[in-house]
Tab-separated table of C-alpha atoms in Angstrom:
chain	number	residue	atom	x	y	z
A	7	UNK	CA	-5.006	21.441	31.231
A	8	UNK	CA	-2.787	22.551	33.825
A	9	UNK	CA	0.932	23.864	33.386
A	10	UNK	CA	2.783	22.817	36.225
A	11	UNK	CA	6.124	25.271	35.210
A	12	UNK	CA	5.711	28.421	32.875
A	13	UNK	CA	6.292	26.750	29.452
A	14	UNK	CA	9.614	28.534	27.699
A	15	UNK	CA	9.287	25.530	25.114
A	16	UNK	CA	6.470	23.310	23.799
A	17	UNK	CA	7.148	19.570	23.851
A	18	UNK	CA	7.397	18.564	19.763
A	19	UNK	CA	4.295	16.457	18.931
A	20	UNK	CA	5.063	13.029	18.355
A	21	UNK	CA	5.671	11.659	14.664
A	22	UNK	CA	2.484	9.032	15.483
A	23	UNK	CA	0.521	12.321	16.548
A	24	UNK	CA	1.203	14.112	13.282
A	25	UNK	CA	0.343	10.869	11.061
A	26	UNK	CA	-3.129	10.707	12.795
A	27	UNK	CA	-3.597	14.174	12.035
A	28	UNK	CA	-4.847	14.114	8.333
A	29	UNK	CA	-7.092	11.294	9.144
A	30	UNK	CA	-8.903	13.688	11.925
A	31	UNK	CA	-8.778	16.292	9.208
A	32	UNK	CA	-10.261	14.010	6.387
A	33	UNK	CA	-12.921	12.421	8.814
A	34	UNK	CA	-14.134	16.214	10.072
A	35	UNK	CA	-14.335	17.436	6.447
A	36	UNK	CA	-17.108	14.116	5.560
A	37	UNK	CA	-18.895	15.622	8.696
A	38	UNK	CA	-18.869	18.818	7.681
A	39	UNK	CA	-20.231	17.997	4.381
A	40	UNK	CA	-22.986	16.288	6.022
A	41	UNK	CA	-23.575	19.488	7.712
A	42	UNK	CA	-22.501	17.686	11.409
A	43	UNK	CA	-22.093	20.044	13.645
A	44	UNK	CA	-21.070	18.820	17.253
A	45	UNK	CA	-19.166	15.308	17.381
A	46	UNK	CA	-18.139	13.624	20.723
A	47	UNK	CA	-14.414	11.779	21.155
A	48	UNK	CA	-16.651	8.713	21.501
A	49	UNK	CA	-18.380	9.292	17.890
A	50	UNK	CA	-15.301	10.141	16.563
A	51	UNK	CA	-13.352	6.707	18.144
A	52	UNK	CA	-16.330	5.091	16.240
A	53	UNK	CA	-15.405	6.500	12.515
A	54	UNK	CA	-11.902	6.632	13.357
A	55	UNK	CA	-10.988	3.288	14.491
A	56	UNK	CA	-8.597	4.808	17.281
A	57	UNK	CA	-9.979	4.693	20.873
A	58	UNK	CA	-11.752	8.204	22.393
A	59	UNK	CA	-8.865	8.602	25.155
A	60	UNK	CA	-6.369	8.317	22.594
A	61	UNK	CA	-8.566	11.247	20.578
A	62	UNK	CA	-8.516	13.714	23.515
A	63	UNK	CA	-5.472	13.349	24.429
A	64	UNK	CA	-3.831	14.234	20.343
A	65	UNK	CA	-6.009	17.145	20.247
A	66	UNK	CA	-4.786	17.669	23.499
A	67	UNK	CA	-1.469	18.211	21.979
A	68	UNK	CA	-2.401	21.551	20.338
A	69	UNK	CA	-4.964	23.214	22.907
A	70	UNK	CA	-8.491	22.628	24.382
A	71	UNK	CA	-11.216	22.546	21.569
A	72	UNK	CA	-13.980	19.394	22.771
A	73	UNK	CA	-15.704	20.987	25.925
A	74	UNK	CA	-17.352	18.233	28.771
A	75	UNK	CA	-20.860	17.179	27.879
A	76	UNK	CA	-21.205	18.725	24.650
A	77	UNK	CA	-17.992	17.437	22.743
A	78	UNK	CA	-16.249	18.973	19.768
A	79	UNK	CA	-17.726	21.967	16.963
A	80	UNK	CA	-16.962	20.137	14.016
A	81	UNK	CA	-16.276	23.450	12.117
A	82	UNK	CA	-14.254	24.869	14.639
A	83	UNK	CA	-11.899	21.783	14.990
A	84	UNK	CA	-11.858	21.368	11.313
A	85	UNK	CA	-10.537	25.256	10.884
A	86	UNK	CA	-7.738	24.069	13.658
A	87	UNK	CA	-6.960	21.086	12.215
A	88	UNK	CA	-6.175	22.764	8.999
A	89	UNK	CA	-4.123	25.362	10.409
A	90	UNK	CA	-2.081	22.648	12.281
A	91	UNK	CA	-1.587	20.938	8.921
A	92	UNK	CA	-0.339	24.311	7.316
A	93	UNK	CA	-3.242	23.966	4.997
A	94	UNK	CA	-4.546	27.540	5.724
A	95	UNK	CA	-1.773	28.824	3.133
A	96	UNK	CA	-1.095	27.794	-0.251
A	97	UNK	CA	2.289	26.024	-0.656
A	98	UNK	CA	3.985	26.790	-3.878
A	99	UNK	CA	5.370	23.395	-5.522
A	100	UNK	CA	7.205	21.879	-8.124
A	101	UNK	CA	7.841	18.593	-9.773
A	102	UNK	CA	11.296	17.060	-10.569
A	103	UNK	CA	10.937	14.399	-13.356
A	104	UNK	CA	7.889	14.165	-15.499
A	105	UNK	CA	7.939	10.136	-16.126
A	106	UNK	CA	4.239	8.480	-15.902
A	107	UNK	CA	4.581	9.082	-11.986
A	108	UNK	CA	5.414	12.695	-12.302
A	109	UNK	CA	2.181	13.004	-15.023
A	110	UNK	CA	-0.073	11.435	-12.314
A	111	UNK	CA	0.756	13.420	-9.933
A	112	UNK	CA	0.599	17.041	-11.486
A	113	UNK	CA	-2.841	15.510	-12.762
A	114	UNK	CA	-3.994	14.887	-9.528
A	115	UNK	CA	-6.512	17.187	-8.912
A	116	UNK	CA	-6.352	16.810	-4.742
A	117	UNK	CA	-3.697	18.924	-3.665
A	118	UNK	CA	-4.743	22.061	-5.501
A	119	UNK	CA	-7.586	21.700	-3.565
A	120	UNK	CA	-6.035	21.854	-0.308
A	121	UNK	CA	-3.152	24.586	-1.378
A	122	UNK	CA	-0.906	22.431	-2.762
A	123	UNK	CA	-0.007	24.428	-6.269
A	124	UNK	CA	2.348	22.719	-8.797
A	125	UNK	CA	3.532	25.486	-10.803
A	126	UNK	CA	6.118	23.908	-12.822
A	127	UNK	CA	7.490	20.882	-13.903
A	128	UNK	CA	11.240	19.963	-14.571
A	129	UNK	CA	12.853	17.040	-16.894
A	130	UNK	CA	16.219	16.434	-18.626
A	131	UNK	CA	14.022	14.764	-21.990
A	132	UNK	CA	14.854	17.687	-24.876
A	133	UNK	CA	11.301	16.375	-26.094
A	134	UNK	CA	9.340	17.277	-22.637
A	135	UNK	CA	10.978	20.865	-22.278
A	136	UNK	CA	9.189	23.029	-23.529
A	137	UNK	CA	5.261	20.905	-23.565
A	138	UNK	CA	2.970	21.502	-20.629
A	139	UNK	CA	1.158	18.700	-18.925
A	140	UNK	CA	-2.134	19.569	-16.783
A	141	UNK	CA	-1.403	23.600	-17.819
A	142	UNK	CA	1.729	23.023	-16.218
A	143	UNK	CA	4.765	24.031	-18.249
A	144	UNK	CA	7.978	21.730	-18.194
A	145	UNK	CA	11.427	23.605	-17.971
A	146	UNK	CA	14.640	22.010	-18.233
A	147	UNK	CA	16.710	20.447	-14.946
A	148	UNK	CA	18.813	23.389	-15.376
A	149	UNK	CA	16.772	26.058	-14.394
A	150	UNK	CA	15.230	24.089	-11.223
A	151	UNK	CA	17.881	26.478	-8.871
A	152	UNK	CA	17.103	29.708	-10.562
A	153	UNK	CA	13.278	29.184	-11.017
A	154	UNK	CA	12.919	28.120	-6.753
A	155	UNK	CA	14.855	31.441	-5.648
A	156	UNK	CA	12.784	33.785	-7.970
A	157	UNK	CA	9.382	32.206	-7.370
A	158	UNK	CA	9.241	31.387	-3.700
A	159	UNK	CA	8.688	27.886	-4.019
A	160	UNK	CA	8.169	25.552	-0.665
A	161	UNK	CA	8.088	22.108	-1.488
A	162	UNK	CA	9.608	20.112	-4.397
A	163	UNK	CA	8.403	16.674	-5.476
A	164	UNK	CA	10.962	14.225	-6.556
A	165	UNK	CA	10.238	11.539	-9.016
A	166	UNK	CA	13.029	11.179	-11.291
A	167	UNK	CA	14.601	7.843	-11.558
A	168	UNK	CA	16.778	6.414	-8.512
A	169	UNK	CA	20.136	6.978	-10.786
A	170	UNK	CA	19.562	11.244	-10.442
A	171	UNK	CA	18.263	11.335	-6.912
A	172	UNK	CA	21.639	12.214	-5.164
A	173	UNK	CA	22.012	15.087	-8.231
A	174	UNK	CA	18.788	16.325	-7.890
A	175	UNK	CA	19.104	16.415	-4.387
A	176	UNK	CA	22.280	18.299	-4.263
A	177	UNK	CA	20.811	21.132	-7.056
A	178	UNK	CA	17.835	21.153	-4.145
A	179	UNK	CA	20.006	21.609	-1.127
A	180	UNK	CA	21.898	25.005	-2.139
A	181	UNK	CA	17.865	26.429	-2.794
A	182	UNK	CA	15.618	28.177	0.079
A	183	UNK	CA	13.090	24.930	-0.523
A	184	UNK	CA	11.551	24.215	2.864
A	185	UNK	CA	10.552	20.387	2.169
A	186	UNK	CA	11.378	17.699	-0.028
A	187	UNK	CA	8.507	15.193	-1.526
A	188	UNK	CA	10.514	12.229	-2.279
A	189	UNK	CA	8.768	9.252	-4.335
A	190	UNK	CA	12.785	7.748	-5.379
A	191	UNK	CA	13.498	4.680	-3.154
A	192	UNK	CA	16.649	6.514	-2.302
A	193	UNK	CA	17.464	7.788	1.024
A	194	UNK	CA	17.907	11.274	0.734
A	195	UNK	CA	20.472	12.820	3.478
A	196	UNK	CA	20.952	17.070	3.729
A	197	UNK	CA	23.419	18.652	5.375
A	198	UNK	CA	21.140	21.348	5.485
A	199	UNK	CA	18.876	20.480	7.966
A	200	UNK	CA	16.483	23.554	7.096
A	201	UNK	CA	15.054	21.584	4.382
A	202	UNK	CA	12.677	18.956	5.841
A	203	UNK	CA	12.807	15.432	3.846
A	204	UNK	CA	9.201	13.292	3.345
A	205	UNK	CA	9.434	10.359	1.647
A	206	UNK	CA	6.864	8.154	0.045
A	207	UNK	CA	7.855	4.360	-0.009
A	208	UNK	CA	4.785	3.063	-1.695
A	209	UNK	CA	6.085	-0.645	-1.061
A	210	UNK	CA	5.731	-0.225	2.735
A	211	UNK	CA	1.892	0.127	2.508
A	212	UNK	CA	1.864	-2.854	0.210
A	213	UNK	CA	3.942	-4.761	3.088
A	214	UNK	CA	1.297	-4.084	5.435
A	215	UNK	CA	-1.161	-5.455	3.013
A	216	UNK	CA	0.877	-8.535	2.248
A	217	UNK	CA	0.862	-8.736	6.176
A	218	UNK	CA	-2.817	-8.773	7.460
A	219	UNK	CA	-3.346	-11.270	4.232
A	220	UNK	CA	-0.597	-13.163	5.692
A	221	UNK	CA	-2.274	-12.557	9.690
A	222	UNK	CA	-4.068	-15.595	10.271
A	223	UNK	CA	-1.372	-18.085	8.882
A	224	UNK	CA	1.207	-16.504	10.864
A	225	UNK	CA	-1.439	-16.434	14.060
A	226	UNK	CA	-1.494	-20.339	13.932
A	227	UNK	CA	2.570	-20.728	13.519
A	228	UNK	CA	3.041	-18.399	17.015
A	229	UNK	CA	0.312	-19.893	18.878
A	230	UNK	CA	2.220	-23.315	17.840
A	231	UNK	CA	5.179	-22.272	19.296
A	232	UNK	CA	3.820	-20.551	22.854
A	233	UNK	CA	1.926	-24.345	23.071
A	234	UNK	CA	5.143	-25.866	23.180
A	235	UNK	CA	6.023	-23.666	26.453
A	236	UNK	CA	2.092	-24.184	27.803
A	237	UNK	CA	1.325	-27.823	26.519
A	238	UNK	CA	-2.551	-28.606	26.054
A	239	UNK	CA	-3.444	-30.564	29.102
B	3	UNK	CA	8.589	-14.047	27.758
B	4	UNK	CA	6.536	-15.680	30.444
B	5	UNK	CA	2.088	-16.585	29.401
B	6	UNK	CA	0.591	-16.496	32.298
B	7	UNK	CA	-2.562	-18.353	30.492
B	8	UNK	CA	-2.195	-21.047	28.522
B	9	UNK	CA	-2.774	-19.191	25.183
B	10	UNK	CA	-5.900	-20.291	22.895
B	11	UNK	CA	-5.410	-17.282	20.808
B	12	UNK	CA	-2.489	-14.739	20.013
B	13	UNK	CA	-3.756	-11.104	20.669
B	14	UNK	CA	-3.722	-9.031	17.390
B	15	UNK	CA	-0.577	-7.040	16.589
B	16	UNK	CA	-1.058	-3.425	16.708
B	17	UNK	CA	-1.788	-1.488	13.697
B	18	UNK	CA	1.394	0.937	14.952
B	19	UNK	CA	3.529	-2.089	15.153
B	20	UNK	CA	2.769	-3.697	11.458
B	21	UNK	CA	3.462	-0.039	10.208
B	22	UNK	CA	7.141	-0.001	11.664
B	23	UNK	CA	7.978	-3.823	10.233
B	24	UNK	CA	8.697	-2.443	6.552
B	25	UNK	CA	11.371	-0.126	8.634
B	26	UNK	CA	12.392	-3.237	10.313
B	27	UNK	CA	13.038	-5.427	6.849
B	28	UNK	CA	14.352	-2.718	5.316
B	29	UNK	CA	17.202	-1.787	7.537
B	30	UNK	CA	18.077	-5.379	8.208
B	31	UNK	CA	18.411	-5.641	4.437
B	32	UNK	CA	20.781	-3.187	4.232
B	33	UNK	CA	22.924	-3.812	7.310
B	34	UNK	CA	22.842	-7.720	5.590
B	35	UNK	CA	24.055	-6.413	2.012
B	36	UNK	CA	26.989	-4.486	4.089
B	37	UNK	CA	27.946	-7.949	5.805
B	38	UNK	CA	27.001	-6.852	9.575
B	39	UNK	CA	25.967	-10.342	11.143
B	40	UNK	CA	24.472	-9.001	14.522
B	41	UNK	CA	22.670	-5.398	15.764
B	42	UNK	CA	21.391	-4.411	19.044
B	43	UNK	CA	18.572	-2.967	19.639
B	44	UNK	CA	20.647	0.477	20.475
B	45	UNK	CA	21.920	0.194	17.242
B	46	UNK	CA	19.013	-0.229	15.508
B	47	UNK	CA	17.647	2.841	17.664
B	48	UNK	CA	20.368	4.713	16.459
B	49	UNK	CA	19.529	3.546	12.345
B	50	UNK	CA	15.861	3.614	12.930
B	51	UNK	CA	14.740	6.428	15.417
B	52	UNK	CA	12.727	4.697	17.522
B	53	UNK	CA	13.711	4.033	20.939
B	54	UNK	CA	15.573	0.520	21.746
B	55	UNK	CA	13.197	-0.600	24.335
B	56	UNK	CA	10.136	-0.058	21.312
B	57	UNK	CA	12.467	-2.506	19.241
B	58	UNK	CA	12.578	-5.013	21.371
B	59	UNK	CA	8.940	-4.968	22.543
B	60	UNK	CA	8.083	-4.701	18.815
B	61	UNK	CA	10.137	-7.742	18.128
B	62	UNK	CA	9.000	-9.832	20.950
B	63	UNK	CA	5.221	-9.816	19.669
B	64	UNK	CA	6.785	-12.629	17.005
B	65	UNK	CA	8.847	-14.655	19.109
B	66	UNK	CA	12.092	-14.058	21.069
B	67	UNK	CA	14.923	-12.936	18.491
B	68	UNK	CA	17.370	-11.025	20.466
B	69	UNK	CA	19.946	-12.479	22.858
B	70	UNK	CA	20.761	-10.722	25.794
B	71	UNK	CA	24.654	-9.555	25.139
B	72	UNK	CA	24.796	-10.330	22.175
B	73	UNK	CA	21.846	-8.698	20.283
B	74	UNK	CA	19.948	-9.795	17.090
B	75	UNK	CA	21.405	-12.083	14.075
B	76	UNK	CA	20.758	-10.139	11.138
B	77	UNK	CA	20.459	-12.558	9.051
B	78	UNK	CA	17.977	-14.564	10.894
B	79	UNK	CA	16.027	-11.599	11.558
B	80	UNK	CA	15.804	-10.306	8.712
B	81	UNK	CA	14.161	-14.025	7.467
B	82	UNK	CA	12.021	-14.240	9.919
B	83	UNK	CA	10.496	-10.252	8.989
B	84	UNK	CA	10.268	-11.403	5.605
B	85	UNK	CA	7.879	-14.234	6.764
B	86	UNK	CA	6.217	-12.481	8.973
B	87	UNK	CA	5.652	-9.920	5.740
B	88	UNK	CA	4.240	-12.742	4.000
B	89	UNK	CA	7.151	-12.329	1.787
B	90	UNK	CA	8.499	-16.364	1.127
B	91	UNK	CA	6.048	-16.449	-0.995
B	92	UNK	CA	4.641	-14.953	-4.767
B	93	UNK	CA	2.109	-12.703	-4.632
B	94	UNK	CA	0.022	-12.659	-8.056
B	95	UNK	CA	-0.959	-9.363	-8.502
B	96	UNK	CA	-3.341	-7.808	-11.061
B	97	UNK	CA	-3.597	-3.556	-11.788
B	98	UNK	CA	-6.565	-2.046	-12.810
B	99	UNK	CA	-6.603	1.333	-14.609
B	100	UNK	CA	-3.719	1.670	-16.727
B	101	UNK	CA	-3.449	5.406	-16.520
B	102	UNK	CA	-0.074	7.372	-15.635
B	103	UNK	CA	-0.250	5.715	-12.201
B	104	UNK	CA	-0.802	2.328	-13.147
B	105	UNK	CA	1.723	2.261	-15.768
B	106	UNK	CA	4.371	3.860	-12.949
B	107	UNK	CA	3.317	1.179	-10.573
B	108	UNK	CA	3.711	-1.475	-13.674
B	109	UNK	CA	6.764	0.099	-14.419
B	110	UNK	CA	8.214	-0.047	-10.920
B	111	UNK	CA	10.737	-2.974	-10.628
B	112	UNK	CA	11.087	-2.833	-6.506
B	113	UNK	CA	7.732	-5.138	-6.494
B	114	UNK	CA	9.076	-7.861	-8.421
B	115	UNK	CA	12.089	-7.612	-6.311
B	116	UNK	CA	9.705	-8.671	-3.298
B	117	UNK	CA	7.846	-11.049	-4.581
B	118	UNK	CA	4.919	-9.446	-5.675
B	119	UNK	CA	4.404	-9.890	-9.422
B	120	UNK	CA	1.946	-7.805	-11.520
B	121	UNK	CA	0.576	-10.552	-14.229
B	122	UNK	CA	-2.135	-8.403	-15.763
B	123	UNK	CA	-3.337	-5.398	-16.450
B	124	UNK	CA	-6.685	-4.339	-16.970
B	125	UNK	CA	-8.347	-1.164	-18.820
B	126	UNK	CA	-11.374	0.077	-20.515
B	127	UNK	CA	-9.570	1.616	-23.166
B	128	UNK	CA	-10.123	-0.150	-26.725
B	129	UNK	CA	-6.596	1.651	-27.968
B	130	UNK	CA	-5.047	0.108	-24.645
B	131	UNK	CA	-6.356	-3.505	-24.555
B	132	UNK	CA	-4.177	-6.152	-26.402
B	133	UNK	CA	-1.047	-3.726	-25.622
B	134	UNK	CA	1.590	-4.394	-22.854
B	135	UNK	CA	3.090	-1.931	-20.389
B	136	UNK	CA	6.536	-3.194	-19.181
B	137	UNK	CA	5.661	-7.033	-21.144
B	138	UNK	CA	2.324	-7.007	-18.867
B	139	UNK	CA	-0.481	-7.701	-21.097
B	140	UNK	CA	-3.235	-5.334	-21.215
B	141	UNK	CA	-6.962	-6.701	-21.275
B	142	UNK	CA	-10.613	-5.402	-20.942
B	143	UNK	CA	-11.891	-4.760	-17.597
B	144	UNK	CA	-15.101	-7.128	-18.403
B	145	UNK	CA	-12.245	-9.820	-17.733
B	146	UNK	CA	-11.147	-9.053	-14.362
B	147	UNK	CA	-13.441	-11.478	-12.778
B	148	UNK	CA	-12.362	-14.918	-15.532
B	149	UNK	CA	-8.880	-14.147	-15.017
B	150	UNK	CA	-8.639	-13.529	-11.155
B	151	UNK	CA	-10.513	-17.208	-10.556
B	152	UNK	CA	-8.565	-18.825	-13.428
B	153	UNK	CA	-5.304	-17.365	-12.391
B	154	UNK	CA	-5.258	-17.780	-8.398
B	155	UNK	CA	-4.556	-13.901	-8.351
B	156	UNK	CA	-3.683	-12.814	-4.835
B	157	UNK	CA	-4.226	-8.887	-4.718
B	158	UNK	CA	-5.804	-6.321	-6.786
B	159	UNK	CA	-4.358	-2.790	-7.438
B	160	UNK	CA	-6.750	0.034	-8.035
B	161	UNK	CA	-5.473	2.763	-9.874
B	162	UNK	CA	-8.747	3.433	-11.498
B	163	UNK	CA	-10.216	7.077	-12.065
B	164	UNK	CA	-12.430	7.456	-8.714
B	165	UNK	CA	-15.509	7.886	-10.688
B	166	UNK	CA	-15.009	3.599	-11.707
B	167	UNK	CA	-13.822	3.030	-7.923
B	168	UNK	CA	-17.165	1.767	-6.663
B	169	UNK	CA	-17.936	-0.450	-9.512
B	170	UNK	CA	-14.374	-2.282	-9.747
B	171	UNK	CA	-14.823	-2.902	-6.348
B	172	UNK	CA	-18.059	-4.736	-6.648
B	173	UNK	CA	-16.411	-6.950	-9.731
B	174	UNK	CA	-13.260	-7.339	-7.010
B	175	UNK	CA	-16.243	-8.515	-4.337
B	176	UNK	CA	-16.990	-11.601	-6.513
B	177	UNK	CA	-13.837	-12.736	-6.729
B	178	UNK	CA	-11.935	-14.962	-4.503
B	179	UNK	CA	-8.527	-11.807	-4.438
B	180	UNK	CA	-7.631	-11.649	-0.909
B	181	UNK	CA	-6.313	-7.896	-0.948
B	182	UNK	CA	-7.597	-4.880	-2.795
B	183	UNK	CA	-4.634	-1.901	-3.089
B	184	UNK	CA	-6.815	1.143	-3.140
B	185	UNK	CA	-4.807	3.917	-5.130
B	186	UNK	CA	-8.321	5.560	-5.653
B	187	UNK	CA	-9.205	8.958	-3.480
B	188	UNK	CA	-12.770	6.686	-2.363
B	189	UNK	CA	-12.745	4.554	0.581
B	190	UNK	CA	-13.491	1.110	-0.421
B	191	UNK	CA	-16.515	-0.700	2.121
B	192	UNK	CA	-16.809	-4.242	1.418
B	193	UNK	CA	-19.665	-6.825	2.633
B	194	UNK	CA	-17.132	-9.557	1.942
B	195	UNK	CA	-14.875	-9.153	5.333
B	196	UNK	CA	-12.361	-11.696	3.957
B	197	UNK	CA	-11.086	-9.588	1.394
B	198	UNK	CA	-8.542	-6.700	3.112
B	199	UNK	CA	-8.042	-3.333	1.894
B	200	UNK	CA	-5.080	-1.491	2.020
B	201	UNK	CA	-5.825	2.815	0.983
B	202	UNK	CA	-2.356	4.387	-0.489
B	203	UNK	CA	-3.516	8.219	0.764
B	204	UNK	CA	-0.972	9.946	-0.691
B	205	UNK	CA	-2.152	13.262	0.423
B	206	UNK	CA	-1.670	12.337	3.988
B	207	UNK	CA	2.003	11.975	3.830
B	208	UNK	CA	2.393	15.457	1.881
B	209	UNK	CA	0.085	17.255	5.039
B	210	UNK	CA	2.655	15.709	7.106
B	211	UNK	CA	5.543	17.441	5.360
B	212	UNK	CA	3.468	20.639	5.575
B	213	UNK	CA	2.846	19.607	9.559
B	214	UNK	CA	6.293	19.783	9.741
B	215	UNK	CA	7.268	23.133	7.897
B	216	UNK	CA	4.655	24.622	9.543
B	217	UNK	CA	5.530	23.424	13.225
B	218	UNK	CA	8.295	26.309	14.524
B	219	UNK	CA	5.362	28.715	13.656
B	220	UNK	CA	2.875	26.306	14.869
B	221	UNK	CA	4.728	25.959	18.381
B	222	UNK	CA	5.069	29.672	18.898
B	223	UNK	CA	1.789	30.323	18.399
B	224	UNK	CA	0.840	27.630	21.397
B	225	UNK	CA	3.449	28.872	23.416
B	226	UNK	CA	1.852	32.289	23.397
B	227	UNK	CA	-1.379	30.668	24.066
B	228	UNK	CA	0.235	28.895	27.446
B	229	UNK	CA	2.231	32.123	28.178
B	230	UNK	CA	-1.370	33.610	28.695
B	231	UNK	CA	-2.139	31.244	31.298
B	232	UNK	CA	1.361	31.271	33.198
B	233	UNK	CA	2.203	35.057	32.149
B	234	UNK	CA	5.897	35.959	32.164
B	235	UNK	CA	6.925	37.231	36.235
């Protein structure tokens, strides 16, 4: 790679970048465990689905790791990868609203794996307070502010109902939280723009299902409608 | 739009593309609810963050919407996502594993909303079969297959533990379901190519919040690395 003018800033990675990211990450892991060690962009574009130029040029993004002829150290890329994703550090969570969403999700026994720590849980229910679920105690909504600042907490996860999104999200904004999980269908907007929102809309994924089920069908009605402009002969 | 070939067959819509029409329906829903008949592709840009020219090459892989001047009909638009969604029509949807996750996803009224209805749910629980979750009825798993042929079901949700993953998958196989909704950490491979699988990772979306807090650090550390190669005069 060659910089044509000394670099005072890097260009930010594009969002589509940083989605293909955990799928690089998840894909190098299943080779690791298969004790791979050396994988080419072409191998990779094979697994993957996306093509091998497209492959160099995202891990392009964030240095030079695959080297001509010989291709990429599984381990070593996987180590980068991981870094990249912040996944080299543990990230100190908690979880707003222990409904049967909430439950799953401090259950979940993924994200402890890769750093992701739920420490605590918080609810308004007088019968939750107090209970644990998964070793994880529940505190009351009130003490969400004072429990953040004294335990150093990154990321909260919201799934409280839509109705106490907006409140939640207010008691959040006036913490040091670094990033929001949000699972409500509500928008949430920060005037603090230190405090980086994700949100989860489940029923986009199931869109995309309803989609390719819907592919063919919708094939035949466009190709209809370009004949009209190119009749058959 | 000009075809240069008479077309025999519509070329598949990128994956990137099917991703951003949820965005699409979405905010055409609400610009309909606030009355706003017509939206240009800047505006959208402006709503949606991607770039107007995206839009409207986005939009033109389903037909020519927009009119130059005066911009989309929102209205019309928004119709016409919805059928390209595949969603004019009822979905019939079963759930399998009624754990915390299931019974959140039962729970969840935005599916209904959209067409997709949730008619059964299936467990392997003796103190769960014969109850209902949200006036779903819960039944025994050895049913899946009776009730999916008798009952035209459409799509399959898998919220199973991922230890049953492979075998629901295999009772799913001999089905006639069209779409499988993978909630399960296992990737689901399928001889049966007509049935389409959609995998909710919902670890992927919390690496990319941790992608994101991690990125001013991330960035400095690549800037150093180019600073090596183009040192400071």
């Amino acid at each position: 790679m060659i910089f044509l003018d000394q670099p005072d800033e890097i260009k930010r990675v594009s969002v589509a970048v940083i989605k293909r990211l955990p799928k690089y990450y998840e894909c190098l892991g299943n080779l690791l465990k298969n004790n791979v060690e050396r994988v080419s962009s072409q191998e990779l574009s094979k697994i993957l689905g996306f093509t091998a130029s497209q492959i160099r040029q995202d891990l392009n993004n964030f240095g030079e790791f695959g080297q001509q002829g010989y291709g990429y150290n599984v381990q070593q890329l996987y180590l980068e990868i991981s870094k990249i994703l912040g996944l080299d550090t543990v990230h100190k969570m908690v979880l707003i609203g222990a409904g049967n969403l909430g439950q799953a999700l401090v259950n979940y026994g993924e994200f402890r794996t890769h750093g992701f720590d739920i420490v605590a849980v918080f609810d308004t229910n007088p019968a939750l307070i107090g209970r644990k679920i998964n070793n994880v105690p529940i505190y009351s909504t009130e003490e969400i502010e004072y429990f953040i600042k004294e335990n150093e907490i990154d990321i909260a996860v919201m799934t409280v109902p839509k109705g106490e999104a907006e409140k939640v999200a207010g008691i959040l904004e006036k913490t040091r939280i670094r990033g929001i999980w949000n699972f409500t269908p509500v928008e949430i907007k920060l005037e603090n723009e230190d405090i980086l929102i994700e949100n989860v809309h489940l029923i986009d994924s199931l869109f995309t299902l309803s989609y390719r089920i819907n592919e063919n069908k919708l094939q035949k009605r466009l190709l209809k409608q370009k004949r009209k402009i190119f009749p058959r002969p």
